[in-house]
PDB file of C-alpha atoms in Angstrom:
ATOM      1  CA  MET A   1      20.243  -7.952  11.026  1.00 44.00           C
ATOM      2  CA  THR A   2      17.549  -9.633  12.466  1.00 48.00           C
ATOM      3  CA  LEU A   3      15.880 -11.925   9.556  1.00 53.00           C
ATOM      4  CA  HIS A   4      11.963 -12.139   8.900  1.00 80.00           C
ATOM      5  CA  HIS A   5      11.522  -8.801  10.929  1.00 94.00           C
ATOM      6  CA  VAL A   6       8.908  -5.693  10.993  1.00 97.00           C
ATOM      7  CA  VAL A   7      10.700  -1.940  10.467  1.00 97.00           C
ATOM      8  CA  VAL A   8       9.523   0.532  11.694  1.00 96.00           C
ATOM      9  CA  GLY A   9      11.131   4.235  11.577  1.00 95.00           C
ATOM     10  CA  VAL A  10      10.468   6.798  14.533  1.00 94.00           C
ATOM     11  CA  ASP A  11      11.939   9.599  15.674  1.00 90.00           C
ATOM     12  CA  GLY A  12       9.750  10.881  18.787  1.00 88.00           C
ATOM     13  CA  SER A  13       7.038  12.411  17.511  1.00 89.00           C
ATOM     14  CA  LEU A  14       3.427  12.057  17.964  1.00 89.00           C
ATOM     15  CA  ILE A  15       2.479  10.304  13.989  1.00 88.00           C
ATOM     16  CA  SER A  16       6.059   7.893  14.177  1.00 91.00           C
ATOM     17  CA  VAL A  17       4.438   6.552  18.090  1.00 93.00           C
ATOM     18  CA  ARG A  18       1.491   5.974  16.435  1.00 92.00           C
ATOM     19  CA  ALA A  19       3.901   4.336  13.511  1.00 93.00           C
ATOM     20  CA  LEU A  20       5.563   2.676  16.049  1.00 96.00           C
ATOM     21  CA  ASP A  21       1.913   0.785  17.627  1.00 95.00           C
ATOM     22  CA  ARG A  22       1.003   0.078  14.530  1.00 95.00           C
ATOM     23  CA  ALA A  23       4.594  -1.969  13.635  1.00 96.00           C
ATOM     24  CA  ALA A  24       4.359  -3.840  16.631  1.00 97.00           C
ATOM     25  CA  ALA A  25       1.479  -5.081  16.261  1.00 95.00           C
ATOM     26  CA  GLU A  26       2.255  -6.162  12.991  1.00 95.00           C
ATOM     27  CA  ALA A  27       4.713  -7.893  14.064  1.00 96.00           C
ATOM     28  CA  ALA A  28       2.665  -9.601  16.597  1.00 95.00           C
ATOM     29  CA  ARG A  29       0.186 -10.635  14.505  1.00 92.00           C
ATOM     30  CA  ARG A  30       3.237 -12.186  11.558  1.00 93.00           C
ATOM     31  CA  GLY A  31       5.299 -13.938  14.693  1.00 94.00           C
ATOM     32  CA  ARG A  32       8.019 -11.734  13.511  1.00 95.00           C
ATOM     33  CA  ALA A  33      10.714  -9.434  15.717  1.00 97.00           C
ATOM     34  CA  LEU A  34      10.627  -5.449  15.816  1.00 98.00           C
ATOM     35  CA  ARG A  35      13.236  -3.931  14.314  1.00 97.00           C
ATOM     36  CA  VAL A  36      13.316   0.189  15.258  1.00 97.00           C
ATOM     37  CA  LEU A  37      15.314   2.656  13.233  1.00 96.00           C
ATOM     38  CA  TYR A  38      16.332   6.501  14.504  1.00 95.00           C
ATOM     39  CA  ALA A  39      17.951   7.842  11.959  1.00 92.00           C
ATOM     40  CA  VAL A  40      20.039  11.060  13.358  1.00 89.00           C
ATOM     41  CA  PRO A  41      23.493  13.245  12.437  1.00 85.00           C
ATOM     42  CA  ASP A  42      25.307  12.015  15.965  1.00 85.00           C
ATOM     43  CA  ARG A  43      24.020   8.230  16.633  1.00 84.00           C
ATOM     44  CA  ASP A  44      24.981   9.647  20.250  1.00 85.00           C
ATOM     45  CA  GLU A  45      21.186  11.704  19.913  1.00 87.00           C
ATOM     46  CA  ALA A  46      19.524   8.426  19.011  1.00 91.00           C
ATOM     47  CA  ALA A  47      19.149   6.853  22.508  1.00 94.00           C
ATOM     48  CA  PRO A  48      16.335   8.833  24.597  1.00 94.00           C
ATOM     49  CA  VAL A  49      13.956   8.123  21.439  1.00 95.00           C
ATOM     50  CA  LEU A  50      14.965   3.423  21.095  1.00 96.00           C
ATOM     51  CA  GLY A  51      15.163   3.721  25.016  1.00 97.00           C
ATOM     52  CA  ALA A  52      11.276   5.302  25.225  1.00 97.00           C
ATOM     53  CA  ALA A  53      10.368   2.887  21.560  1.00 97.00           C
ATOM     54  CA  GLU A  54      11.647  -0.052  23.348  1.00 98.00           C
ATOM     55  CA  ALA A  55       9.773   0.856  26.320  1.00 98.00           C
ATOM     56  CA  ARG A  56       6.888   1.128  24.900  1.00 98.00           C
ATOM     57  CA  VAL A  57       6.692  -2.308  22.923  1.00 98.00           C
ATOM     58  CA  ARG A  58       8.325  -4.080  25.642  1.00 97.00           C
ATOM     59  CA  ALA A  59       4.792  -2.991  27.319  1.00 98.00           C
ATOM     60  CA  ARG A  60       2.545  -3.224  26.014  1.00 97.00           C
ATOM     61  CA  HIS A  61       4.140  -6.580  23.592  1.00 97.00           C
ATOM     62  CA  PRO A  62       6.043  -8.569  26.506  1.00 96.00           C
ATOM     63  CA  GLY A  63       6.583 -11.621  24.561  1.00 94.00           C
ATOM     64  CA  LEU A  64       8.355  -9.578  21.360  1.00 97.00           C
ATOM     65  CA  PRO A  65      11.570  -8.881  20.610  1.00 97.00           C
ATOM     66  CA  VAL A  66      13.100  -6.024  20.091  1.00 97.00           C
ATOM     67  CA  GLU A  67      16.105  -4.635  18.493  1.00 97.00           C
ATOM     68  CA  THR A  68      16.755  -0.840  18.162  1.00 97.00           C
ATOM     69  CA  VAL A  69      18.846   1.051  15.614  1.00 95.00           C
ATOM     70  CA  ALA A  70      20.825   4.417  15.286  1.00 95.00           C
ATOM     71  CA  ALA A  71      21.823   5.164  11.728  1.00 92.00           C
ATOM     72  CA  GLU A  72      23.469   8.075  11.202  1.00 86.00           C
ATOM     73  CA  GLY A  73      22.129  10.424   7.729  1.00 81.00           C
ATOM     74  CA  GLY A  74      19.176  10.551   5.971  1.00 88.00           C
ATOM     75  CA  ALA A  75      15.940   8.425   7.046  1.00 90.00           C
ATOM     76  CA  VAL A  76      14.839   7.600   3.463  1.00 91.00           C
ATOM     77  CA  ARG A  77      18.069   6.161   2.594  1.00 91.00           C
ATOM     78  CA  ALA A  78      18.083   3.720   5.429  1.00 93.00           C
ATOM     79  CA  LEU A  79      14.845   3.007   5.930  1.00 93.00           C
ATOM     80  CA  ALA A  80      15.971   1.939   2.182  1.00 93.00           C
ATOM     81  CA  ARG A  81      18.094  -0.383   2.620  1.00 93.00           C
ATOM     82  CA  GLU A  82      16.611  -1.932   5.457  1.00 93.00           C
ATOM     83  CA  SER A  83      13.224  -3.314   3.403  1.00 93.00           C
ATOM     84  CA  ALA A  84      15.754  -5.038   1.631  1.00 92.00           C
ATOM     85  CA  GLY A  85      15.696  -7.741   4.355  1.00 89.00           C
ATOM     86  CA  ALA A  86      11.871  -6.835   6.330  1.00 95.00           C
ATOM     87  CA  ASP A  87       8.667  -8.944   5.573  1.00 95.00           C
ATOM     88  CA  LEU A  88       6.703  -5.395   6.180  1.00 97.00           C
ATOM     89  CA  THR A  89       8.566  -1.416   6.856  1.00 96.00           C
ATOM     90  CA  VAL A  90       6.343   1.295   8.441  1.00 96.00           C
ATOM     91  CA  VAL A  91       6.222   4.930   8.828  1.00 94.00           C
ATOM     92  CA  GLY A  92       3.983   7.695   9.354  1.00 89.00           C
ATOM     93  CA  THR A  93       2.901   9.930   7.122  1.00 81.00           C
ATOM     94  CA  ARG A  94       4.925  13.209   8.577  1.00 66.00           C
ATOM     95  CA  GLY A  95       8.216  13.478  10.767  1.00 51.00           C
ATOM     96  CA  LEU A  96      11.373  11.326  10.163  1.00 52.00           C
ATOM     97  CA  GLY A  97      13.325  14.727   9.610  1.00 48.00           C
ATOM     98  CA  ALA A  98      12.888  18.407   8.789  1.00 39.00           C
ATOM     99  CA  VAL A  99      13.380  18.072   4.756  1.00 36.00           C
ATOM    100  CA  SER A 100       9.645  17.508   3.507  1.00 38.00           C
ATOM    101  CA  GLY A 101       6.719  20.250   1.717  1.00 37.00           C
ATOM    102  CA  PRO A 102       6.101  20.405  -2.206  1.00 36.00           C
ATOM    103  CA  ALA A 103       9.333  20.498  -3.511  1.00 32.00           C
ATOM    104  CA  LEU A 104      10.872  16.922  -2.287  1.00 34.00           C
ATOM    105  CA  GLY A 105       7.574  15.363  -0.724  1.00 47.00           C
ATOM    106  CA  SER A 106       7.259  14.123   2.952  1.00 70.00           C
ATOM    107  CA  VAL A 107      10.159  11.016   4.095  1.00 77.00           C
ATOM    108  CA  SER A 108       6.650   8.522   2.793  1.00 80.00           C
ATOM    109  CA  LEU A 109       6.718   9.764  -0.398  1.00 82.00           C
ATOM    110  CA  ARG A 110      10.029   9.684  -1.431  1.00 85.00           C
ATOM    111  CA  LEU A 111      10.969   5.973   0.145  1.00 89.00           C
ATOM    112  CA  ALA A 112       7.556   5.093  -1.051  1.00 86.00           C
ATOM    113  CA  ALA A 113       9.493   5.180  -4.418  1.00 85.00           C
ATOM    114  CA  LEU A 114      13.042   3.693  -3.015  1.00 89.00           C
ATOM    115  CA  ALA A 115      11.425   0.260  -0.546  1.00 90.00           C
ATOM    116  CA  GLN A 116      12.271  -3.118  -1.704  1.00 90.00           C
ATOM    117  CA  SER A 117       9.506  -4.951   0.043  1.00 92.00           C
ATOM    118  CA  PRO A 118       5.986  -3.777   1.781  1.00 96.00           C
ATOM    119  CA  LEU A 119       5.756  -0.526   2.594  1.00 96.00           C
ATOM    120  CA  LEU A 120       2.990   0.393   5.283  1.00 96.00           C
ATOM    121  CA  VAL A 121       2.097   4.581   5.919  1.00 94.00           C
ATOM    122  CA  VAL A 122       0.218   4.600   8.885  1.00 92.00           C
ATOM    123  CA  ARG A 123      -2.827   7.973   8.302  1.00 77.00           C
ATOM    124  CA  GLY A 124      -2.484   9.644  11.642  1.00 54.00           C
ATOM    125  CA  ASP A 125      -6.061   9.717  12.963  1.00 61.00           C
ATOM    126  CA  HIS A 126      -6.670   6.093  12.095  1.00 60.00           C
ATOM    127  CA  PRO A 127      -7.139   3.172  14.672  1.00 60.00           C
ATOM    128  CA  CYS A 128      -4.539   0.404  14.979  1.00 55.00           C
ATOM    129  CA  ASP A 129      -7.400  -2.168  14.504  1.00 58.00           C
ATOM    130  CA  ASP A 130     -10.754  -0.981  13.397  1.00 62.00           C
ATOM    131  CA  GLY A 131     -12.471  -4.376  12.234  1.00 77.00           C
ATOM    132  CA  GLY A 132     -12.598  -3.005   8.235  1.00 89.00           C
ATOM    133  CA  ASP A 133     -12.071  -5.093   5.561  1.00 95.00           C
ATOM    134  CA  VAL A 134      -8.921  -4.976   3.702  1.00 97.00           C
ATOM    135  CA  LEU A 135      -9.078  -2.496  -0.129  1.00 97.00           C
ATOM    136  CA  LEU A 136      -6.356  -4.344  -2.969  1.00 96.00           C
ATOM    137  CA  GLY A 137      -6.517  -2.267  -5.848  1.00 94.00           C
ATOM    138  CA  LEU A 138      -5.804  -4.301  -8.938  1.00 91.00           C
ATOM    139  CA  ALA A 139      -4.626  -3.190 -11.887  1.00 86.00           C
ATOM    140  CA  ASP A 140      -3.635  -5.791 -14.236  1.00 82.00           C
ATOM    141  CA  ASP A 141      -1.272  -8.729 -13.688  1.00 81.00           C
ATOM    142  CA  ARG A 142       1.167  -6.779 -12.736  1.00 86.00           C
ATOM    143  CA  ASP A 143      -0.258  -6.776  -9.167  1.00 90.00           C
ATOM    144  CA  ALA A 144       0.600  -9.971  -8.719  1.00 92.00           C
ATOM    145  CA  ARG A 145       2.562  -9.932  -5.531  1.00 94.00           C
ATOM    146  CA  ALA A 146      -0.142  -7.143  -4.514  1.00 95.00           C
ATOM    147  CA  ALA A 147      -2.674  -9.495  -4.879  1.00 95.00           C
ATOM    148  CA  ALA A 148      -1.198 -11.627  -2.583  1.00 95.00           C
ATOM    149  CA  TYR A 149      -0.143  -9.562   0.198  1.00 97.00           C
ATOM    150  CA  ALA A 150      -3.933  -8.402   0.693  1.00 97.00           C
ATOM    151  CA  PHE A 151      -4.849 -11.564   0.468  1.00 97.00           C
ATOM    152  CA  GLN A 152      -2.689 -12.635   3.312  1.00 96.00           C
ATOM    153  CA  GLU A 153      -3.457  -9.864   5.059  1.00 96.00           C
ATOM    154  CA  ALA A 154      -6.853 -10.675   5.191  1.00 96.00           C
ATOM    155  CA  GLU A 155      -6.226 -13.998   6.020  1.00 96.00           C
ATOM    156  CA  ARG A 156      -3.889 -12.637   9.289  1.00 93.00           C
ATOM    157  CA  ARG A 157      -6.832 -10.243  10.473  1.00 92.00           C
ATOM    158  CA  GLY A 158     -10.031 -12.019   9.632  1.00 94.00           C
ATOM    159  CA  ALA A 159     -10.952 -10.343   7.826  1.00 95.00           C
ATOM    160  CA  GLY A 160     -13.408  -9.428   3.846  1.00 96.00           C
ATOM    161  CA  LEU A 161     -10.957  -8.371   1.175  1.00 97.00           C
ATOM    162  CA  ARG A 162     -12.729  -5.981  -1.192  1.00 96.00           C
ATOM    163  CA  VAL A 163     -10.888  -5.721  -4.608  1.00 95.00           C
ATOM    164  CA  LEU A 164     -12.045  -3.213  -5.939  1.00 94.00           C
ATOM    165  CA  HIS A 165      -9.825  -2.591 -10.602  1.00 88.00           C
ATOM    166  CA  SER A 166     -10.229   0.267 -12.285  1.00 81.00           C
ATOM    167  CA  TRP A 167     -10.385   0.877 -16.090  1.00 68.00           C
ATOM    168  CA  SER A 168     -10.881   3.817 -18.545  1.00 55.00           C
ATOM    169  CA  HIS A 169     -11.083   4.205 -22.286  1.00 45.00           C
ATOM    170  CA  ARG A 170     -10.395   6.594 -25.041  1.00 45.00           C
ATOM    171  CA  HIS A 171     -13.207   9.086 -26.173  1.00 44.00           C
ATOM    172  CA  ILE A 172     -15.263   7.269 -29.243  1.00 45.00           C
ATOM    173  CA  THR A 173     -15.888   9.693 -31.978  1.00 49.00           C
ATOM    174  CA  PRO A 174     -19.772  10.370 -32.547  1.00 51.00           C
ATOM    175  CA  GLU A 175     -20.962   8.293 -35.354  1.00 53.00           C
ATOM    176  CA  LEU A 176     -24.128   8.746 -37.701  1.00 53.00           C
ATOM    177  CA  PRO A 177     -26.746   6.864 -36.483  1.00 56.00           C
ATOM    178  CA  SER A 178     -27.312   4.091 -38.256  1.00 56.00           C
ATOM    179  CA  LEU A 179     -30.733   2.316 -39.837  1.00 54.00           C
ATOM    180  CA  VAL A 180     -30.306  -1.148 -38.983  1.00 55.00           C
ATOM    181  CA  PRO A 181     -31.550  -2.300 -35.053  1.00 57.00           C
ATOM    182  CA  THR A 182     -27.863  -2.790 -33.879  1.00 57.00           C
ATOM    183  CA  ARG A 183     -24.750  -1.361 -31.695  1.00 60.00           C
ATOM    184  CA  SER A 184     -21.744   0.646 -34.087  1.00 58.00           C
ATOM    185  CA  PRO A 185     -18.386  -0.731 -34.805  1.00 59.00           C
ATOM    186  CA  GLY A 186     -17.175   1.716 -31.702  1.00 53.00           C
ATOM    187  CA  GLN A 187     -19.716   0.972 -29.545  1.00 53.00           C
ATOM    188  CA  GLU A 188     -18.520  -3.697 -30.062  1.00 53.00           C
ATOM    189  CA  ARG A 189     -15.314  -2.029 -29.764  1.00 52.00           C
ATOM    190  CA  LEU A 190     -15.873  -1.093 -26.036  1.00 47.00           C
ATOM    191  CA  ALA A 191     -18.403  -3.708 -24.778  1.00 46.00           C
ATOM    192  CA  GLY A 192     -15.843  -6.427 -25.874  1.00 46.00           C
ATOM    193  CA  THR A 193     -12.970  -4.223 -23.560  1.00 45.00           C
ATOM    194  CA  ALA A 194     -16.011  -3.584 -20.449  1.00 46.00           C
ATOM    195  CA  ARG A 195     -15.884  -7.539 -21.503  1.00 49.00           C
ATOM    196  CA  ALA A 196     -12.787  -8.542 -21.261  1.00 44.00           C
ATOM    197  CA  GLU A 197     -11.695  -6.353 -18.005  1.00 51.00           C
ATOM    198  CA  GLU A 198     -14.850  -7.524 -16.326  1.00 53.00           C
ATOM    199  CA  ALA A 199     -12.896 -10.901 -16.247  1.00 48.00           C
ATOM    200  CA  VAL A 200      -9.771  -9.234 -15.314  1.00 54.00           C
ATOM    201  CA  PRO A 201     -10.513  -9.628 -11.163  1.00 56.00           C
ATOM    202  CA  ARG A 202     -12.231 -13.377 -11.891  1.00 58.00           C
ATOM    203  CA  TYR A 203      -9.164 -14.325 -14.170  1.00 59.00           C
ATOM    204  CA  ALA A 204      -5.928 -12.690 -11.146  1.00 71.00           C
ATOM    205  CA  LEU A 205      -7.484 -14.289  -8.567  1.00 89.00           C
ATOM    206  CA  THR A 206      -8.193 -17.720  -9.204  1.00 89.00           C
ATOM    207  CA  ARG A 207      -5.086 -19.444  -7.697  1.00 92.00           C
ATOM    208  CA  LEU A 208      -5.129 -17.045  -4.908  1.00 94.00           C
ATOM    209  CA  ARG A 209      -9.097 -17.395  -3.538  1.00 93.00           C
ATOM    210  CA  ASP A 210      -8.008 -21.584  -3.675  1.00 93.00           C
ATOM    211  CA  ARG A 211      -4.965 -21.217  -1.295  1.00 95.00           C
ATOM    212  CA  HIS A 212      -7.093 -18.720   0.915  1.00 96.00           C
ATOM    213  CA  PRO A 213     -10.367 -20.544   0.775  1.00 95.00           C
ATOM    214  CA  GLY A 214     -11.560 -18.306   4.457  1.00 96.00           C
ATOM    215  CA  VAL A 215     -11.210 -14.998   2.178  1.00 96.00           C
ATOM    216  CA  VAL A 216     -14.662 -13.976   1.731  1.00 96.00           C
ATOM    217  CA  VAL A 217     -13.377 -11.643  -1.991  1.00 95.00           C
ATOM    218  CA  GLU A 218     -15.536  -9.139  -3.177  1.00 94.00           C
ATOM    219  CA  THR A 219     -15.311  -7.430  -6.863  1.00 91.00           C
ATOM    220  CA  ARG A 220     -15.967  -4.456  -8.533  1.00 90.00           C
ATOM    221  CA  THR A 221     -14.568  -3.737 -12.290  1.00 86.00           C
ATOM    222  CA  VAL A 222     -15.643   0.454 -12.552  1.00 83.00           C
ATOM    223  CA  ARG A 223     -15.020   2.780 -15.079  1.00 79.00           C
ATOM    224  CA  ALA A 224     -13.639   5.435 -13.583  1.00 74.00           C
ATOM    225  CA  ALA A 225     -10.839   7.308 -13.023  1.00 80.00           C
ATOM    226  CA  PRO A 226      -8.871   4.557 -10.059  1.00 83.00           C
ATOM    227  CA  ALA A 227      -7.409   7.146  -7.728  1.00 87.00           C
ATOM    228  CA  ASP A 228     -10.902   8.506  -6.949  1.00 89.00           C
ATOM    229  CA  GLU A 229     -12.160   5.359  -6.962  1.00 90.00           C
ATOM    230  CA  LEU A 230      -9.898   3.580  -4.565  1.00 92.00           C
ATOM    231  CA  LEU A 231     -10.379   7.735  -2.854  1.00 92.00           C
ATOM    232  CA  ALA A 232     -13.646   7.012  -1.857  1.00 92.00           C
ATOM    233  CA  ALA A 233     -13.447   3.327  -0.991  1.00 93.00           C
ATOM    234  CA  THR A 234     -11.006   4.163   1.453  1.00 93.00           C
ATOM    235  CA  ARG A 235     -13.810   5.725   3.714  1.00 91.00           C
ATOM    236  CA  GLU A 236     -14.460   1.985   5.395  1.00 90.00           C
ATOM    237  CA  ALA A 237     -11.562  -0.475   4.972  1.00 94.00           C
ATOM    238  CA  ALA A 238      -9.218  -1.179   7.339  1.00 93.00           C
ATOM    239  CA  VAL A 239      -6.106  -1.203   4.948  1.00 95.00           C
ATOM    240  CA  VAL A 240      -5.735  -0.370   1.615  1.00 96.00           C
ATOM    241  CA  VAL A 241      -3.172  -2.066  -0.796  1.00 97.00           C
ATOM    242  CA  ILE A 242      -1.921  -1.787  -3.653  1.00 95.00           C
ATOM    243  CA  GLY A 243       1.114  -2.439  -6.448  1.00 92.00           C
ATOM    244  CA  ALA A 244       3.661   0.539  -6.577  1.00 85.00           C
ATOM    245  CA  GLN A 245       5.816   1.429  -9.510  1.00 75.00           C
ATOM    246  CA  HIS A 246       8.613   2.200  -9.233  1.00 65.00           C
ATOM    247  CA  ARG A 247       9.908   5.772 -11.373  1.00 58.00           C
ATOM    248  CA  THR A 248      12.701   7.283 -12.927  1.00 54.00           C
ATOM    249  CA  SER A 249      12.568  11.255 -13.172  1.00 50.00           C
ATOM    250  CA  VAL A 250      15.305  13.431 -13.299  1.00 45.00           C
ATOM    251  CA  LEU A 251      14.158  14.842  -9.738  1.00 46.00           C
ATOM    252  CA  GLY A 252      14.728  10.934  -8.573  1.00 49.00           C
ATOM    253  CA  PRO A 253      12.621   7.952  -8.551  1.00 52.00           C
ATOM    254  CA  ARG A 254       8.697   8.673  -8.441  1.00 64.00           C
ATOM    255  CA  LEU A 255       5.149   6.755  -7.598  1.00 77.00           C
ATOM    256  CA  GLY A 256       2.848   7.054 -10.147  1.00 81.00           C
ATOM    257  CA  PRO A 257      -0.631   9.122  -9.739  1.00 86.00           C
ATOM    258  CA  VAL A 258      -2.446   6.696  -7.875  1.00 89.00           C
ATOM    259  CA  ALA A 259      -0.150   6.594  -5.066  1.00 89.00           C
ATOM    260  CA  HIS A 260       0.443   9.349  -4.784  1.00 87.00           C
ATOM    261  CA  THR A 261      -3.134  10.720  -3.838  1.00 89.00           C
ATOM    262  CA  LEU A 262      -3.436   8.361  -1.649  1.00 92.00           C
ATOM    263  CA  LEU A 263      -0.819   8.499   0.278  1.00 89.00           C
ATOM    264  CA  HIS A 264      -1.512  12.417   0.707  1.00 87.00           C
ATOM    265  CA  ARG A 265      -5.722  11.838   1.302  1.00 90.00           C
ATOM    266  CA  ALA A 266      -6.661   7.898   1.785  1.00 92.00           C
ATOM    267  CA  HIS A 267      -8.225   7.440   5.155  1.00 92.00           C
ATOM    268  CA  CYS A 268      -6.877   4.365   6.357  1.00 93.00           C
ATOM    269  CA  PRO A 269      -3.506   3.191   6.284  1.00 94.00           C
ATOM    270  CA  VAL A 270      -1.411   2.418   3.035  1.00 95.00           C
ATOM    271  CA  VAL A 271       0.439  -0.485   1.995  1.00 96.00           C
ATOM    272  CA  LEU A 272       2.233  -0.609  -1.169  1.00 95.00           C
ATOM    273  CA  VAL A 273       3.931  -3.179  -3.090  1.00 95.00           C
ATOM    274  CA  PRO A 274       6.713  -3.060  -4.601  1.00 91.00           C
ATOM    275  CA  ARG A 275       5.244  -4.920  -8.185  1.00 86.00           C
ATOM    276  CA  GLY A 276       7.881  -7.758  -9.628  1.00 67.00           C
TER     277      GLY A 276
END
């Protein structure tokens, strides 16, 4: 297997061609080789699609090392295996096989719950490079790997980094009015929680700011549902980066609600970084 590479899944569809273009650009930006994978029942069927993909990449990036792989079986499992040795795995939002839909979800959604390294999901109508900032959704210190990736991505692009930290609180039971002009215990607790939450990005990003002094960082803490806030912010972003927590249920590995929402509705490409 090629070391230090970007892997992309293709199947000849328009969205997979866009994913191929994005993966090639990412590999060139990182100085990595590109590994193009097509999962098919019979390897002999893969030659036309892989040949066209390789020709397209070589025409656009003449010096980029390219390797093509025909994998038998399902795309999700094949790409999940490949992700273990890749710097980045790239797929489109749809395509890569006929088994998709509400019951099983798209390949990108199922792969996101299994990928062992950063996964970039390309939205079909978004340009590869539009000059926007990198957007980071930060929950807590479990997102350290996602934060590190976001800083590196902003540095690679020469772009700014916008950090959105979102939190919510339980409903506070109404209290009787006090004769003393001061805040109630419930309000004091809420104010203390708010101060602690606003400090999360500052402490979580201190070392990364020192390592990447050229990256201009803007942080914002909001008291709202993280999925809604991030979704709105993706309108102006070049890419959004979040930590992915893999969960297991009777239906197999699953993603959290924020990742699920962004993969379905984000206005820009989405990078999911597995939490450590």
